């Protein structure tokens, strides 16, 4: 997986907290390496503070998510589409990514559906990205192969469920968080995307339902359960369009 020189994880972290502790970037092979030592990421950075090391890793994960979003748009040339489609200008929205002709082409359409938790659009797993690189941890090699084979692609973002009204930062599924959402009154669900099931259904109703071609779902982990939910809730639509489901 060749990475463009103008795409940089380091640029996203400049001037922010943990800048020195997160002195990492992806090399041309897509491997995360320290900029000074060229060593891989150290998870236990603070020898006497597991909690602080975990927080550092979560900060890194946030910026890796933003970086992968950039790769989806600038390397895979996917378009970001927002839901709900009737959202007001100030309303928190979720989004997915799709190829330019995903809804109009006669080629087969592949839909990628993430596992539950902190997994974001374009990722198989953040820890895999950190440890093994973008080739193994992201969906980008598969997406590029699909596009080169003249297939169309939609990448769902089913865990993009909540937003913070104070900071306007996204928050992902509560399943992976130590504290329940009830302890923070500022976290609110995104309309049309308050759960992985609702996100997938909203994208299905407003975008996938408009496509003319056959559809194949590729679901990772508990994403398979989300697909089953779609089959139950939209049985007629799913049976008419989906010719394959891979879990």
Tab-separated table of C-alpha atoms in Angstrom:
chain	number	residue	atom	x	y	z
A	1	UNK	CA	0.000	0.000	0.000
A	2	UNK	CA	1.822	3.085	-1.256
A	3	UNK	CA	1.079	6.299	0.653
A	4	UNK	CA	1.218	9.757	-0.900
A	5	UNK	CA	3.823	12.084	0.588
A	6	UNK	CA	1.315	14.902	1.121
A	7	UNK	CA	-0.834	12.702	3.382
A	8	UNK	CA	0.568	12.799	6.881
A	9	UNK	CA	-0.651	11.598	10.259
A	10	UNK	CA	1.871	13.919	11.862
A	11	UNK	CA	0.196	16.982	10.348
A	12	UNK	CA	-3.019	16.074	12.156
A	13	UNK	CA	-1.308	16.012	15.565
A	14	UNK	CA	0.809	19.160	15.258
A	15	UNK	CA	0.295	21.650	18.050
A	16	UNK	CA	-1.956	19.334	20.061
A	17	UNK	CA	-1.671	17.412	23.327
A	18	UNK	CA	0.656	14.398	23.253
A	19	UNK	CA	2.524	15.840	20.266
A	20	UNK	CA	5.884	14.697	21.618
A	21	UNK	CA	4.547	11.378	22.933
A	22	UNK	CA	2.906	10.683	19.552
A	23	UNK	CA	5.863	11.448	17.344
A	24	UNK	CA	4.785	8.857	14.786
A	25	UNK	CA	3.777	8.744	11.159
A	26	UNK	CA	3.154	6.167	8.468
A	27	UNK	CA	6.074	5.420	6.167
A	28	UNK	CA	5.730	4.830	2.449
A	29	UNK	CA	4.852	1.174	3.128
A	30	UNK	CA	1.980	2.181	5.388
A	31	UNK	CA	3.748	1.124	8.601
A	32	UNK	CA	3.470	3.277	11.729
A	33	UNK	CA	6.956	4.258	12.838
A	34	UNK	CA	8.553	6.701	15.283
A	35	UNK	CA	9.976	9.676	13.407
A	36	UNK	CA	13.293	9.665	15.287
A	37	UNK	CA	13.959	5.998	16.057
A	38	UNK	CA	11.942	4.302	13.267
A	39	UNK	CA	10.629	1.894	15.902
A	40	UNK	CA	7.055	0.621	16.027
A	41	UNK	CA	4.497	2.085	18.429
A	42	UNK	CA	5.097	1.537	22.147
A	43	UNK	CA	1.800	0.788	23.886
A	44	UNK	CA	3.137	0.946	27.466
A	45	UNK	CA	4.765	4.351	27.102
A	46	UNK	CA	4.314	5.391	30.731
A	47	UNK	CA	5.883	2.623	32.819
A	48	UNK	CA	3.955	3.490	35.983
A	49	UNK	CA	0.680	4.644	34.442
A	50	UNK	CA	-1.451	2.215	32.452
A	51	UNK	CA	-4.380	4.626	32.380
A	52	UNK	CA	-2.244	7.421	30.929
A	53	UNK	CA	-0.770	5.061	28.325
A	54	UNK	CA	-4.286	3.973	27.346
A	55	UNK	CA	-5.387	7.591	26.990
A	56	UNK	CA	-2.385	8.238	24.740
A	57	UNK	CA	-3.367	5.255	22.602
A	58	UNK	CA	-6.970	6.504	22.348
A	59	UNK	CA	-5.721	9.917	21.198
A	60	UNK	CA	-3.622	8.177	18.551
A	61	UNK	CA	-6.670	6.148	17.524
A	62	UNK	CA	-8.705	9.318	17.031
A	63	UNK	CA	-6.124	10.769	14.653
A	64	UNK	CA	-5.687	7.470	12.814
A	65	UNK	CA	-9.446	7.536	12.207
A	66	UNK	CA	-9.207	11.024	10.683
A	67	UNK	CA	-6.214	9.902	8.613
A	68	UNK	CA	-8.068	6.862	7.244
A	69	UNK	CA	-10.989	9.115	6.322
A	70	UNK	CA	-8.524	11.209	4.286
A	71	UNK	CA	-7.221	8.079	2.578
A	72	UNK	CA	-10.749	7.014	1.649
A	73	UNK	CA	-11.363	10.376	-0.016
A	74	UNK	CA	-7.956	11.113	-1.514
A	75	UNK	CA	-6.518	7.663	-2.311
A	76	UNK	CA	-9.692	5.702	-3.013
A	77	UNK	CA	-11.508	8.798	-4.365
A	78	UNK	CA	-14.659	7.991	-2.412
A	79	UNK	CA	-17.240	10.656	-1.695
A	80	UNK	CA	-18.474	11.427	1.812
A	81	UNK	CA	-22.273	11.355	2.034
A	82	UNK	CA	-24.153	12.555	5.104
A	83	UNK	CA	-27.200	11.288	6.973
A	84	UNK	CA	-29.858	12.186	7.726
A	85	UNK	CA	-30.302	13.679	4.269
A	86	UNK	CA	-32.762	16.265	5.603
A	87	UNK	CA	-30.530	17.487	8.437
A	88	UNK	CA	-30.474	21.180	9.249
A	89	UNK	CA	-27.234	23.143	8.922
A	90	UNK	CA	-26.423	22.939	12.654
A	91	UNK	CA	-27.655	19.394	13.281
A	92	UNK	CA	-25.070	16.695	14.113
A	93	UNK	CA	-24.765	14.257	11.219
A	94	UNK	CA	-23.196	10.923	10.526
A	95	UNK	CA	-21.656	9.928	7.203
A	96	UNK	CA	-20.523	7.088	5.004
A	97	UNK	CA	-18.322	6.900	1.926
A	98	UNK	CA	-19.209	5.759	-1.564
A	99	UNK	CA	-17.665	5.608	-5.008
A	100	UNK	CA	-18.771	8.248	-7.502
A	101	UNK	CA	-21.083	6.000	-9.510
A	102	UNK	CA	-22.238	3.731	-6.686
A	103	UNK	CA	-25.918	4.546	-7.198
A	104	UNK	CA	-25.986	4.761	-10.991
A	105	UNK	CA	-23.566	2.156	-12.333
A	106	UNK	CA	-24.694	-1.245	-13.575
A	107	UNK	CA	-21.631	-2.853	-11.977
A	108	UNK	CA	-22.012	-4.859	-8.787
A	109	UNK	CA	-22.056	-2.861	-5.552
A	110	UNK	CA	-20.037	-3.979	-2.520
A	111	UNK	CA	-21.021	-2.670	0.911
A	112	UNK	CA	-18.540	-2.869	3.788
A	113	UNK	CA	-20.041	-3.094	7.279
A	114	UNK	CA	-17.815	-2.714	10.352
A	115	UNK	CA	-17.797	-4.644	13.615
A	116	UNK	CA	-19.435	-3.105	16.708
A	117	UNK	CA	-17.402	-0.847	18.996
A	118	UNK	CA	-14.815	1.768	18.049
A	119	UNK	CA	-14.284	0.504	14.503
A	120	UNK	CA	-14.702	3.351	12.019
A	121	UNK	CA	-15.257	3.551	8.281
A	122	UNK	CA	-12.312	2.095	6.386
A	123	UNK	CA	-10.901	0.117	9.326
A	124	UNK	CA	-10.771	-3.554	10.167
A	125	UNK	CA	-9.150	-2.647	13.491
A	126	UNK	CA	-7.164	0.279	14.898
A	127	UNK	CA	-4.812	-1.906	16.908
A	128	UNK	CA	-4.036	-3.900	13.771
A	129	UNK	CA	-3.253	-0.645	11.953
A	130	UNK	CA	-0.859	0.356	14.740
A	131	UNK	CA	0.843	-3.035	14.959
A	132	UNK	CA	0.762	-4.303	11.370
A	133	UNK	CA	0.164	-1.261	9.213
A	134	UNK	CA	-2.458	0.111	6.860
A	135	UNK	CA	-2.342	-2.873	4.504
A	136	UNK	CA	-3.660	-5.273	7.146
A	137	UNK	CA	-5.616	-2.935	9.400
A	138	UNK	CA	-7.617	-0.918	6.871
A	139	UNK	CA	-10.075	-1.817	4.124
A	140	UNK	CA	-8.256	0.391	1.635
A	141	UNK	CA	-6.365	-2.378	-0.259
A	142	UNK	CA	-9.647	-4.259	-0.710
A	143	UNK	CA	-11.476	-1.097	-1.791
A	144	UNK	CA	-8.787	-0.277	-4.354
A	145	UNK	CA	-8.915	-3.814	-5.725
A	146	UNK	CA	-12.705	-3.630	-5.998
A	147	UNK	CA	-12.579	-0.315	-7.839
A	148	UNK	CA	-9.887	-1.612	-10.195
A	149	UNK	CA	-12.209	-4.521	-10.979
A	150	UNK	CA	-14.900	-1.964	-11.912
A	151	UNK	CA	-17.081	-2.665	-8.898
A	152	UNK	CA	-18.757	0.100	-6.938
A	153	UNK	CA	-18.239	0.499	-3.189
A	154	UNK	CA	-20.074	1.900	-0.170
A	155	UNK	CA	-18.234	2.011	3.157
A	156	UNK	CA	-20.611	2.306	6.090
A	157	UNK	CA	-19.745	4.018	9.378
A	158	UNK	CA	-22.167	2.258	11.752
A	159	UNK	CA	-20.447	3.165	15.029
A	160	UNK	CA	-20.613	6.918	14.448
A	161	UNK	CA	-23.540	7.274	16.815
A	162	UNK	CA	-23.060	10.214	19.195
A	163	UNK	CA	-21.768	13.774	19.295
A	164	UNK	CA	-20.749	16.194	22.046
A	165	UNK	CA	-22.558	19.525	21.834
A	166	UNK	CA	-19.777	21.271	23.744
A	167	UNK	CA	-16.748	20.109	21.792
A	168	UNK	CA	-18.403	18.921	18.580
A	169	UNK	CA	-16.291	15.776	18.832
A	170	UNK	CA	-17.691	12.474	17.744
A	171	UNK	CA	-18.196	9.656	20.205
A	172	UNK	CA	-18.535	6.067	19.191
A	173	UNK	CA	-20.508	3.142	20.475
A	174	UNK	CA	-20.905	2.895	24.247
A	175	UNK	CA	-20.017	-0.779	24.132
A	176	UNK	CA	-16.319	0.061	24.189
A	177	UNK	CA	-16.441	2.862	26.750
A	178	UNK	CA	-15.765	2.533	30.465
A	179	UNK	CA	-18.446	5.036	31.469
A	180	UNK	CA	-22.085	4.948	30.372
A	181	UNK	CA	-23.451	7.858	28.383
A	182	UNK	CA	-25.850	8.743	31.199
A	183	UNK	CA	-22.917	10.216	33.102
A	184	UNK	CA	-22.442	12.927	30.464
A	185	UNK	CA	-25.513	14.973	29.622
A	186	UNK	CA	-23.792	16.531	26.634
A	187	UNK	CA	-23.493	13.360	24.565
A	188	UNK	CA	-26.497	13.119	22.261
A	189	UNK	CA	-27.371	10.506	19.616
A	190	UNK	CA	-27.194	11.430	15.966
A	191	UNK	CA	-30.569	11.263	14.267
A	192	UNK	CA	-30.646	8.390	11.818
A	193	UNK	CA	-27.459	6.940	13.306
A	194	UNK	CA	-28.065	6.393	17.015
A	195	UNK	CA	-27.066	2.736	16.648
A	196	UNK	CA	-25.273	0.589	14.053
A	197	UNK	CA	-28.630	-0.857	13.022
A	198	UNK	CA	-30.234	2.559	12.541
A	199	UNK	CA	-27.217	3.900	10.643
A	200	UNK	CA	-27.245	0.971	8.234
A	201	UNK	CA	-30.983	1.202	7.730
A	202	UNK	CA	-30.874	4.943	7.067
A	203	UNK	CA	-28.110	4.581	4.488
A	204	UNK	CA	-30.051	1.687	2.984
A	205	UNK	CA	-33.301	3.633	2.731
A	206	UNK	CA	-31.794	6.827	1.319
A	207	UNK	CA	-28.951	5.537	-0.848
A	208	UNK	CA	-28.738	1.773	-1.355
A	209	UNK	CA	-32.453	1.582	-2.233
A	210	UNK	CA	-31.742	3.873	-5.209
A	211	UNK	CA	-29.037	1.699	-6.760
A	212	UNK	CA	-29.853	-0.370	-9.830
A	213	UNK	CA	-27.293	-3.139	-9.513
A	214	UNK	CA	-26.874	-6.295	-7.472
A	215	UNK	CA	-25.502	-5.756	-3.970
A	216	UNK	CA	-23.020	-7.779	-1.901
A	217	UNK	CA	-22.548	-7.163	1.830
A	218	UNK	CA	-19.215	-7.863	3.510
A	219	UNK	CA	-19.697	-7.714	7.278
A	220	UNK	CA	-16.934	-7.797	9.879
A	221	UNK	CA	-17.615	-9.355	13.274
A	222	UNK	CA	-20.898	-8.219	14.814
A	223	UNK	CA	-21.591	-6.334	11.601
A	224	UNK	CA	-23.106	-9.648	10.532
A	225	UNK	CA	-25.803	-9.193	13.174
A	226	UNK	CA	-26.540	-5.726	11.799
A	227	UNK	CA	-26.999	-7.249	8.349
A	228	UNK	CA	-29.395	-9.831	9.793
A	229	UNK	CA	-31.356	-6.974	11.382
A	230	UNK	CA	-31.664	-5.356	7.951
A	231	UNK	CA	-32.906	-8.657	6.563
A	232	UNK	CA	-35.581	-8.772	9.254
A	233	UNK	CA	-36.617	-5.105	9.021
A	234	UNK	CA	-36.378	-4.757	5.231
A	235	UNK	CA	-36.826	-8.335	4.070
A	236	UNK	CA	-38.379	-7.548	0.679
A	237	UNK	CA	-35.809	-4.879	-0.235
A	238	UNK	CA	-32.832	-6.935	0.919
A	239	UNK	CA	-33.977	-10.134	-0.821
A	240	UNK	CA	-34.520	-8.247	-4.086
A	241	UNK	CA	-31.128	-6.515	-4.127
A	242	UNK	CA	-28.604	-8.513	-2.141
A	243	UNK	CA	-27.162	-11.518	-3.932
A	244	UNK	CA	-24.365	-12.263	-1.473
A	245	UNK	CA	-23.453	-11.743	2.152
A	246	UNK	CA	-19.987	-12.530	3.529
A	247	UNK	CA	-19.218	-12.587	7.230
